[in-house]
Amino acid sequence: MGLTRASFNARFKSERTWVILAAVAVLIIVLTTLQWDVNGSQSPYATDVGEIQNALPRWGTLHFTGYPLYTFAGSAWVSFLRLLGVAPASGASLFSAMWGAVAAALLVLLAIELGVPAPTAFLASLVASLTTSVWVYSSLAEVHSLTMALSLATLLLALRFGRSGARRDLLALTLAFTQGVAHQRANLFLAPAVIVLILPKIGVLRRHLLPMLGVTMLAPLTYLYLPLRAWQGAKWTFGEPGTWRGFWTMVMDTKATRVVAAPAGLIQWLARVKGTAQLLDDDLPTPLLIVGLAGVVVLALRGRRRRQGLGLILTALAYWALAMVIWEGRVSDALLAVKLPVAYAAALGLALGAAEVADKWPRLAPATLVCLAAIGAFLLVSHRPRVLEITRDPGAEQVIATVEQVLDEPRPRRPRRPATFMALWGHDYWALTYAQAYRDQLPGLSLVDHNADFRGVLARGERLLTLEKTFYRRPLSWWEGQVGSVALTSAAAGVVEIAREPPLSPSDVPAGPELDLGNGIRVASAGLVKVRDELRLTLYWQAEGAIEQDYSVGVHLVAHDPPRGPSDILQQADSRHPVYGWYPTTRWRAGEIVRDDYLMPIPPGAQPVAVRVGMYLVDWQGQFVNTEWLALPVLVP
């Protein structure tokens, strides 16, 4: 029995209601985990977030392949929200949240197109949106929620064109697919599924080749945004998109040579299978993943929907296979992103399975809805802490606070010199740049990355500073290659000053306890401050002459001074060398003054009386040879 016009309109309105509900529900959920401020997470999910948070408000460009559609649309979105008082980091995350909601709505439409009842499609959409990867990428500034919206739109329009053969559906499909490939090259792996889905109407393509070509050309034209912004002098551009060579490097770089590595043998294949299965289990527990993909297989076995089921199977298999060959020696953002279609396919399969059960056993229809709702509730409760762990990571705030200490340090005896702060290109640099540009922090500080001219910085008489953790990736030898001879000193807790000559003079040393250690080094001053449950120790060492041995630093929090045994040592903050372990004493020059900072938490319930400071060697027999010790009383209010 056919549908009347009135019943068709009623059904359409009902389905449209569920589509809107899915988008709204996902948006509300994502807002509870949204990353509202600058990214501090080191998670592979957040690899490029800081870069995006800085690029979009500047109408800048991103790393390979440039993502011009995302950067142009995202910049417009962020700029509009800034007019309403929304911070750039929040606006960039909201851009992802919006596309996550669109993807949820598209999945409902896709499921309905496959014959799934609207309420079932709605619940399956929530399940997909609550998988770890989809939820994370909808909560922070990344390109992948837009990627999934374009992917789902491609599959939906392929289904519709395969059924209708309408010119409108064909051109819309062409637009979604070509823009998706231009945005993210991995979308090309949808091609086998698209071909299968449109196969009944493949002959129609010949009649519309010219308009299809015109729509297709819109995709590469988006790349003109990259040189345009470079020529306009954008303050944030990646590479050299304003040059002919730089432009084509951005367009043609697919990252394949850097991220794709096929397993070398059976053992590696098995390891990849296991690793990929574990990553997929993080999104959707393996039993649910299997049931969901089985639902897609069941669709392929049904005569009326066999072609659609085959198209979905090809989608899941293509991206599962791609996940198997993406390897950078670690779990990378590329690997996490490429498995997204598998999670969506599994959620869609759960909907198809539920619809099949309800169709064969109508009395079980309510039970299928309850099961899908229970799965969604389980994912909500189990995945939310993990998402918040990433989006609420305080790492960026800690870095910013560390650098702010330098600006707050009093230097009353000498005029304050201009300072240049080097942070490695990546999370720390992006956090500091964002804080300076959009939170009015770090005024007067010149921020540079590791490609700067450091000889020029020092030649201008500026202070050159960096985080102490920078030395793990750029050790002392690297700095010597950059500026020549190097002298180090702490500039604040966690911050190192690099100079060609010792940067401190006696006038920089505050009054404080002194002690000759008896090894050619003296404590010129020592200060101890208690802040909440932490002690902050600042030392000024002075070399009385050339030091022939490398001394380690001992910093002990003690319950009795001197300690009567190991039990009296409550906490230690020893260092292999002074200045966070990076400046051996054999490098010190006669008369050189070196500042050293230590942070020491006070153990809960402890009653410390002093902090003891000294130096020591380990002799050829493995015995400790200690210098004199300076005791600083701990004043507990």
XYZ file of C-alpha atoms in Angstrom:
637
model
C 0.000 0.000 0.000
C 1.496 3.341 -1.075
C 1.915 6.368 1.127
C -0.515 9.244 0.704
C 0.916 12.756 0.414
C -0.280 13.558 3.936
C 1.229 10.408 5.437
C 4.479 11.020 3.527
C 4.706 14.570 4.898
C 3.977 13.307 8.401
C 6.672 10.657 8.096
C 9.168 13.179 6.717
C 8.490 15.575 9.570
C 8.896 12.729 12.039
C 12.223 11.684 10.517
C 13.396 15.284 10.359
C 12.611 15.609 14.061
C 14.874 12.661 14.874
C 17.627 14.086 12.677
C 17.485 17.412 14.513
C 17.302 15.660 17.882
C 20.470 13.713 17.078
C 22.384 16.870 16.185
C 21.148 18.715 19.280
C 21.797 15.797 21.641
C 25.339 15.300 20.363
C 26.039 19.023 20.557
C 24.845 19.166 24.177
C 26.982 16.163 25.147
C 30.058 17.540 23.399
C 29.656 20.930 25.075
C 30.175 19.216 28.438
C 33.636 18.065 27.336
C 34.577 20.888 24.963
C 38.109 22.246 25.137
C 37.386 25.870 25.987
C 40.955 27.121 26.279
C 44.420 26.554 24.881
C 45.373 22.908 24.465
C 47.687 21.349 27.036
C 47.358 17.684 26.139
C 50.231 15.653 24.705
C 47.789 12.964 23.548
C 48.090 11.925 19.885
C 44.457 12.998 19.571
C 45.638 16.573 20.208
C 48.786 16.560 18.064
C 47.840 19.587 15.947
C 45.276 21.313 18.156
C 47.537 24.133 19.355
C 48.548 24.936 15.783
C 44.893 25.151 14.726
C 43.979 27.325 17.727
C 46.614 29.819 16.585
C 46.009 29.594 12.832
C 42.235 30.072 12.642
C 41.955 33.465 14.407
C 44.827 34.740 12.231
C 43.282 33.423 8.990
C 46.464 31.383 8.695
C 47.356 28.096 7.028
C 48.122 24.679 8.468
C 50.606 21.872 7.955
C 50.495 19.549 4.945
C 48.192 19.356 3.056
C 47.055 22.801 4.129
C 43.351 21.915 4.619
C 42.166 25.095 2.833
C 38.449 24.323 3.122
C 38.787 23.785 6.861
C 41.056 26.778 7.471
C 38.955 29.210 5.437
C 35.613 28.113 6.892
C 37.091 27.720 10.374
C 38.709 31.155 10.281
C 35.412 32.744 9.261
C 33.615 30.860 12.049
C 36.160 31.789 14.734
C 36.280 35.422 13.601
C 32.491 35.683 13.773
C 32.386 34.168 17.259
C 35.118 36.556 18.411
C 32.755 39.412 17.577
C 30.387 37.825 20.094
C 33.101 37.625 22.749
C 34.031 33.954 22.265
C 37.749 33.219 22.695
C 39.566 31.790 19.646
C 40.327 28.452 21.322
C 36.666 28.037 22.254
C 35.562 29.042 18.771
C 37.894 26.522 17.136
C 36.544 23.731 19.352
C 32.965 24.802 18.670
C 33.704 24.508 14.948
C 34.540 20.837 15.495
C 31.491 20.383 17.734
C 29.260 21.796 15.021
C 30.615 19.347 12.435
C 30.325 16.507 14.937
C 26.634 17.360 15.304
C 26.248 17.521 11.508
C 27.886 14.096 11.205
C 25.427 12.714 13.774
C 22.504 14.079 11.770
C 23.907 12.639 8.536
C 24.272 9.209 10.124
C 20.575 9.281 11.065
C 19.676 10.131 7.469
C 21.992 7.404 6.180
C 20.416 4.793 8.453
C 16.903 5.872 7.462
C 17.923 5.643 3.804
C 18.827 2.006 4.516
C 15.386 1.307 5.960
C 16.160 1.760 9.661
C 13.304 3.297 11.723
C 14.061 6.864 12.779
C 14.214 6.230 16.583
C 16.652 3.358 16.022
C 18.737 5.521 13.692
C 18.793 8.266 16.336
C 20.133 5.931 19.029
C 22.733 4.442 16.680
C 23.905 7.956 15.863
C 24.420 8.616 19.575
C 26.397 5.375 19.886
C 28.705 6.442 17.038
C 29.120 9.938 18.471
C 30.037 8.539 21.901
C 32.874 6.350 20.652
C 36.148 7.701 21.998
C 37.654 8.976 18.742
C 34.493 10.635 17.446
C 33.806 12.261 20.813
C 37.349 13.562 21.252
C 37.559 14.956 17.724
C 34.212 16.706 18.208
C 35.452 18.304 21.443
C 38.662 19.978 20.320
C 40.069 21.896 17.373
C 40.840 19.248 14.765
C 39.983 18.644 11.116
C 38.489 15.185 11.546
C 34.875 15.952 12.463
C 34.597 17.855 9.169
C 36.222 14.872 7.444
C 33.566 12.527 8.820
C 30.735 14.876 7.899
C 31.997 14.927 4.302
C 32.454 11.130 4.322
C 28.941 10.455 5.604
C 27.491 12.989 3.167
C 29.289 11.160 0.344
C 27.823 7.780 1.329
C 24.340 9.223 1.841
C 24.320 10.980 -1.525
C 25.736 7.898 -3.252
C 22.843 5.876 -1.828
C 20.328 8.459 -2.967
C 21.756 8.802 -6.448
C 21.957 5.023 -6.804
C 18.240 4.939 -6.093
C 17.012 8.088 -7.871
C 19.499 8.769 -10.663
C 18.613 12.449 -10.204
C 20.988 15.105 -11.526
C 20.713 17.030 -8.262
C 21.854 14.023 -6.222
C 24.707 13.356 -8.653
C 26.091 16.889 -8.471
C 25.714 16.964 -4.691
C 27.576 13.638 -4.510
C 30.320 15.000 -6.757
C 30.667 18.063 -4.541
C 30.825 16.092 -1.277
C 33.271 13.490 -2.598
C 35.690 15.859 -4.345
C 35.712 18.360 -1.494
C 36.265 15.466 0.901
C 39.265 14.201 -1.069
C 40.723 17.712 -1.368
C 40.252 18.183 2.369
C 41.599 14.784 3.440
C 43.213 12.470 0.881
C 42.121 9.380 2.817
C 38.554 10.089 1.641
C 39.656 8.625 -1.687
C 39.256 5.207 -0.056
C 35.491 5.750 -0.245
C 35.691 5.370 -4.034
C 35.045 1.575 -4.169
C 31.969 1.962 -1.965
C 30.709 4.909 -4.015
C 31.078 2.958 -7.269
C 29.114 0.019 -5.860
C 26.370 2.270 -4.482
C 25.811 4.194 -7.729
C 26.227 1.178 -10.023
C 22.553 0.967 -11.135
C 22.694 4.567 -12.375
C 26.268 4.579 -13.659
C 25.065 5.260 -17.194
C 23.553 8.572 -16.086
C 27.045 9.980 -15.521
C 27.683 10.319 -19.264
C 24.848 12.827 -19.610
C 26.225 15.101 -16.888
C 29.999 14.993 -17.383
C 30.359 18.726 -18.001
C 28.559 19.939 -14.855
C 30.325 17.195 -12.879
C 33.661 18.497 -14.138
C 32.708 22.029 -13.131
C 31.781 20.913 -9.611
C 34.951 18.820 -9.366
C 37.127 21.828 -10.229
C 35.818 23.660 -7.168
C 37.873 21.307 -4.977
C 41.381 22.180 -6.254
C 40.373 25.833 -6.459
C 40.109 25.894 -2.669
C 43.905 25.595 -2.595
C 44.241 29.099 -3.986
C 43.482 30.221 -0.436
C 46.989 29.147 0.631
C 49.076 31.403 -1.654
C 46.491 34.167 -1.319
C 47.001 34.333 2.442
C 50.777 34.125 2.033
C 50.751 37.033 -0.436
C 48.533 39.012 1.924
C 51.164 38.632 4.640
C 49.308 36.256 6.963
C 51.086 36.014 10.305
C 50.687 32.249 10.556
C 51.598 30.218 7.483
C 53.077 26.753 7.220
C 55.774 26.158 4.627
C 56.040 28.497 1.648
C 52.624 28.388 -0.055
C 53.327 31.751 -1.673
C 55.974 30.211 -3.964
C 55.290 27.901 -6.892
C 57.366 25.079 -5.422
C 56.031 25.588 -1.916
C 52.439 25.608 -3.163
C 52.757 22.302 -5.012
C 54.591 20.775 -2.074
C 51.555 21.546 0.081
C 49.076 20.245 -2.504
C 50.869 17.024 -3.395
C 52.141 16.005 0.041
C 49.883 13.206 1.290
C 52.103 12.227 4.262
C 52.065 8.681 2.841
C 55.855 8.422 2.734
C 56.017 9.402 6.411
C 53.131 7.439 7.894
C 52.598 4.375 5.677
C 54.800 1.349 6.267
C 53.571 -2.124 5.358
C 54.476 -4.868 7.863
C 57.668 -6.697 6.904
C 56.544 -10.188 7.843
C 53.984 -12.381 9.547
C 54.990 -11.332 13.063
C 54.575 -7.658 12.202
C 51.250 -8.357 10.505
C 49.987 -10.105 13.625
C 51.235 -7.234 15.786
C 49.430 -4.719 13.571
C 46.219 -6.772 13.684
C 46.409 -6.859 17.474
C 47.244 -3.156 17.742
C 44.439 -2.114 15.392
C 41.972 -4.316 17.264
C 42.978 -2.665 20.545
C 42.506 0.813 19.071
C 39.077 -0.119 17.739
C 38.202 -1.600 21.135
C 38.968 1.813 22.659
C 36.184 3.202 20.483
C 33.667 0.398 20.793
C 34.115 -2.759 22.897
C 35.099 -5.633 20.625
C 31.865 -7.666 21.087
C 29.796 -4.636 20.059
C 32.156 -3.934 17.168
C 31.751 -7.505 15.918
C 27.963 -7.410 16.278
C 27.828 -4.058 14.499
C 29.946 -5.169 11.557
C 27.919 -8.388 11.428
C 24.824 -6.221 11.010
C 26.399 -4.695 7.899
C 27.163 -8.183 6.575
C 23.547 -9.230 7.166
C 22.428 -6.254 5.094
C 24.710 -7.404 2.270
C 23.119 -10.859 2.342
C 19.610 -9.506 1.899
C 18.591 -9.453 -1.744
C 16.918 -6.044 -1.727
C 19.792 -4.260 0.070
C 22.734 -6.382 -1.032
C 24.453 -3.615 -2.962
C 24.122 -1.109 -0.107
C 25.495 -3.638 2.358
C 28.437 -4.370 0.079
C 29.184 -0.651 -0.154
C 29.302 -0.336 3.639
C 31.476 -3.453 3.933
C 33.928 -1.967 1.430
C 34.015 1.239 3.473
C 34.845 -0.558 6.715
C 37.384 -2.882 5.081
C 39.158 -0.078 3.214
C 39.792 1.958 6.349
C 40.566 -1.064 8.488
C 43.198 -2.055 5.916
C 44.543 1.502 5.847
C 44.845 1.457 9.636
C 46.931 -1.703 9.305
C 49.611 -0.027 7.177
C 49.786 3.361 8.905
C 52.684 3.193 11.312
C 55.089 5.809 12.682
C 56.560 3.674 15.432
C 53.800 4.807 17.780
C 50.072 5.454 17.955
C 49.777 8.610 15.869
C 47.014 11.061 15.087
C 46.860 9.699 11.522
C 46.181 6.192 12.826
C 43.537 7.388 15.282
C 41.747 9.380 12.581
C 41.771 6.774 9.832
C 39.784 4.274 11.907
C 36.837 6.645 12.367
C 34.788 5.190 9.452
C 35.022 1.733 11.033
C 33.387 3.033 14.223
C 30.621 4.704 12.222
C 30.087 1.541 10.151
C 29.820 -0.576 13.304
C 27.270 1.805 14.855
C 25.300 1.747 11.620
C 25.466 -2.052 11.686
C 24.015 -2.074 15.210
C 21.093 -0.043 13.897
C 20.624 -2.405 10.948
C 20.740 -5.417 13.251
C 18.220 -3.875 15.622
C 15.929 -3.052 12.696
C 16.220 -6.624 11.401
C 15.265 -8.059 14.797
C 12.343 -5.647 15.138
C 11.170 -6.516 11.623
C 11.166 -10.273 12.256
C 9.931 -10.138 15.845
C 7.885 -6.929 16.296
C 7.390 -7.594 19.995
C 11.139 -7.203 20.484
C 11.219 -3.756 18.871
C 11.113 -1.899 22.227
C 13.860 -4.180 23.546
C 16.143 -3.260 20.633
C 15.702 0.420 21.463
C 16.456 -0.254 25.118
C 19.621 -2.150 24.139
C 20.869 0.683 21.925
C 20.081 3.221 24.638
C 21.969 1.086 27.178
C 24.989 0.900 24.868
C 24.915 4.675 24.493
C 24.675 5.152 28.265
C 27.573 2.753 28.802
C 29.759 4.635 26.309
C 28.767 7.968 27.848
C 29.837 6.906 31.329
C 32.957 4.974 30.332
C 34.390 7.341 27.700
C 33.662 10.742 29.229
C 36.549 10.661 31.756
C 39.005 9.845 28.961
C 37.720 12.708 26.813
C 37.939 15.139 29.740
C 41.461 13.947 30.507
C 42.457 15.238 27.069
C 40.356 18.394 26.811
C 41.011 19.555 30.398
C 44.728 18.764 30.519
C 46.446 21.603 32.465
C 49.792 21.172 30.706
C 49.572 24.431 28.750
C 48.667 26.447 31.838
C 51.667 25.000 33.660
C 54.003 25.961 30.810
C 52.581 29.483 30.640
C 52.889 29.900 34.425
C 56.491 28.673 34.287
C 57.432 31.261 31.669
C 55.557 34.036 33.473
C 57.941 33.589 36.405
C 60.709 35.108 34.294
C 58.734 38.309 33.821
C 57.884 38.444 37.523
C 61.474 37.900 38.695
C 62.784 41.090 40.355
C 66.124 42.328 38.981
C 66.562 45.560 40.954
C 70.304 46.003 40.582
C 70.457 45.973 36.782
C 68.114 47.292 34.095
C 65.856 44.579 32.727
C 67.138 43.408 29.346
C 64.837 42.356 26.506
C 64.269 38.614 26.548
C 63.744 36.089 23.764
C 62.127 32.818 24.722
C 62.677 29.745 22.555
C 60.115 26.957 22.629
C 60.257 24.003 20.276
C 57.677 24.143 17.501
C 54.803 22.152 18.925
C 52.615 22.162 22.012
C 54.700 24.528 24.163
C 55.313 27.085 21.433
C 51.651 27.067 20.425
C 50.481 27.488 24.029
C 52.826 30.414 24.692
C 52.020 32.117 21.388
C 48.302 31.782 22.019
C 48.611 33.142 25.569
C 50.529 36.162 24.330
C 48.272 36.913 21.360
C 44.826 36.200 22.799
C 45.096 36.286 26.597
C 47.348 39.350 26.975
C 49.974 37.342 28.821
C 53.791 37.385 28.514
C 53.991 41.078 27.519
C 57.288 42.208 26.035
C 58.613 38.671 25.625
C 59.820 37.750 22.145
C 58.712 34.183 21.355
C 60.606 32.137 18.764
C 60.859 28.486 17.797
C 63.987 26.393 17.284
C 64.614 27.803 13.794
C 65.483 31.295 15.060
C 68.862 33.043 14.699
C 70.168 32.623 18.241
C 73.537 34.199 17.513
C 71.664 37.296 16.424
C 69.568 37.263 19.600
C 72.665 37.250 21.799
C 74.465 39.769 19.582
C 71.618 42.212 20.224
C 72.242 41.891 23.956
C 68.980 40.069 24.644
C 68.533 37.293 27.172
C 67.985 33.894 25.553
C 65.688 31.619 27.556
C 64.083 28.218 27.148
C 62.301 25.560 29.180
C 64.632 23.133 30.907
C 62.894 20.198 29.206
C 64.015 21.607 25.843
C 67.455 20.110 26.543
C 66.079 16.588 26.190
C 65.648 17.294 22.477
C 68.168 20.111 22.024
C 71.129 19.236 24.290
C 74.098 21.383 25.173
C 75.989 20.247 22.065
C 73.172 21.546 19.848
C 73.307 24.943 21.515
C 77.069 25.058 21.032
C 76.474 24.524 17.342
C 74.020 27.417 17.348
C 75.902 30.069 19.348
C 79.429 28.778 20.044
C 80.628 28.487 23.643
C 77.734 28.157 26.071
C 77.155 29.120 29.687
C 73.935 28.105 31.436
C 72.078 29.292 34.487
C 68.572 28.892 35.817
C 66.396 31.945 35.202
C 63.402 30.688 37.209
C 62.061 27.314 38.258
C 61.998 25.248 35.063
C 63.606 27.937 32.867
C 67.209 28.054 31.616
C 69.141 31.056 30.326
C 71.668 30.404 27.553
C 74.589 32.779 26.997
C 78.060 32.794 25.485
C 79.527 34.268 28.667
C 78.308 33.661 32.238
C 75.225 35.895 32.482
C 75.250 36.498 36.252
C 77.432 38.909 38.206
C 77.839 39.353 41.988
C 75.237 42.136 41.881
C 72.630 39.559 40.798
C 73.139 37.469 43.924
C 70.675 38.297 46.715
C 71.723 38.250 50.334
C 71.408 34.829 51.916
C 73.203 32.018 53.723
C 76.653 31.167 52.355
C 78.954 28.161 52.661
C 82.288 27.061 51.220
C 81.713 23.447 50.168
C 85.426 22.675 50.198
C 85.547 21.474 46.591
C 86.319 24.757 44.863
C 82.638 25.739 44.829
C 80.798 27.856 47.351
C 77.157 28.548 47.987
C 77.026 32.303 47.423
C 73.381 32.521 48.486
C 70.457 30.242 49.235
C 66.772 31.011 49.600
C 63.952 28.711 50.695
C 60.272 29.571 50.336
C 57.273 27.438 51.273
C 54.295 27.724 48.918
C 51.364 25.587 50.032
C 52.714 22.014 50.228
C 55.852 22.699 48.229
C 59.289 24.103 48.998
C 61.055 26.265 46.430
C 64.815 26.396 46.774
C 66.994 28.896 44.901
C 70.771 28.463 45.046
C 73.597 30.584 43.701
C 76.807 28.616 43.216
C 80.155 30.277 42.583
C 83.247 28.570 41.210
C 86.409 29.760 42.957
C 88.504 28.389 40.105
C 88.388 25.798 37.345
C 86.551 22.679 38.567
C 88.232 19.426 37.587
C 85.450 17.010 38.544
C 81.741 16.807 37.773
C 79.784 17.132 40.990
C 76.192 16.106 41.527
C 73.851 18.138 43.710
C 72.219 16.747 46.828
C 69.025 18.371 48.107
C 67.454 16.575 51.071
C 64.371 17.390 53.102
C 65.036 16.053 56.590
C 63.122 15.436 59.794
C 66.284 15.834 61.865
C 69.402 17.900 61.184
C 71.783 16.247 60.693
C 69.886 13.088 59.730
C 70.454 10.175 62.064
C 69.672 7.640 59.379
C 67.841 7.084 56.078
C 64.442 7.379 57.781
C 65.165 11.036 58.594
C 65.418 11.890 54.881
C 61.817 12.679 53.949
C 62.358 13.736 50.343
C 65.198 14.169 47.853
C 65.647 16.356 44.783
C 69.167 15.332 43.764
C 70.438 16.282 40.312
C 73.184 14.671 38.205
C 74.512 18.157 37.396
C 73.434 21.675 38.389
C 70.863 23.560 36.274
C 68.372 20.688 35.986
C 71.147 18.214 35.219
C 72.395 19.983 32.073
C 75.447 22.013 33.193
C 78.404 19.907 34.447
C 80.690 21.674 36.899
C 83.760 20.937 34.735
C 82.357 23.461 32.247
C 82.297 26.266 34.800
C 84.791 29.079 34.536
C 86.715 30.636 37.402
C 84.462 33.041 39.278
C 81.326 31.946 37.388
C 78.041 32.313 39.258
C 75.338 29.757 38.459
C 71.772 29.878 39.680
C 69.999 26.597 40.437
C 66.288 26.098 41.277
C 64.618 23.118 42.918
C 61.011 22.286 43.737
C 60.345 19.799 46.508
C 56.872 18.638 47.591
C 56.400 18.077 51.313
C 55.091 14.544 51.928
C 51.653 14.464 53.584
C 51.933 14.283 57.357
C 55.686 14.966 57.360
C 57.262 17.370 59.845
C 60.449 18.600 58.160
C 62.942 20.728 60.046
C 65.437 21.626 57.318
C 66.566 21.322 53.725
C 70.201 20.245 53.418
C 72.170 21.237 50.318
C 75.554 19.940 49.216
C 77.476 18.313 46.397
C 78.906 14.837 46.020
C 80.920 12.497 43.841
C 80.774 8.747 43.381
C 84.305 7.335 43.592
C 85.736 4.373 41.702
C 84.473 2.014 44.412
C 80.920 3.316 44.077
C 81.100 5.196 47.377
C 79.593 8.656 47.862
C 82.074 11.427 48.644
C 80.161 14.382 50.071
C 81.109 18.031 50.419
C 80.076 20.170 53.348
C 76.307 20.549 53.772
C 74.345 23.784 54.148
C 71.204 23.441 56.282
C 68.264 25.775 55.652
C 65.531 25.676 58.312
C 61.991 24.954 57.175
C 59.686 27.456 58.811
C 56.233 25.903 59.148
C 53.551 28.490 59.983
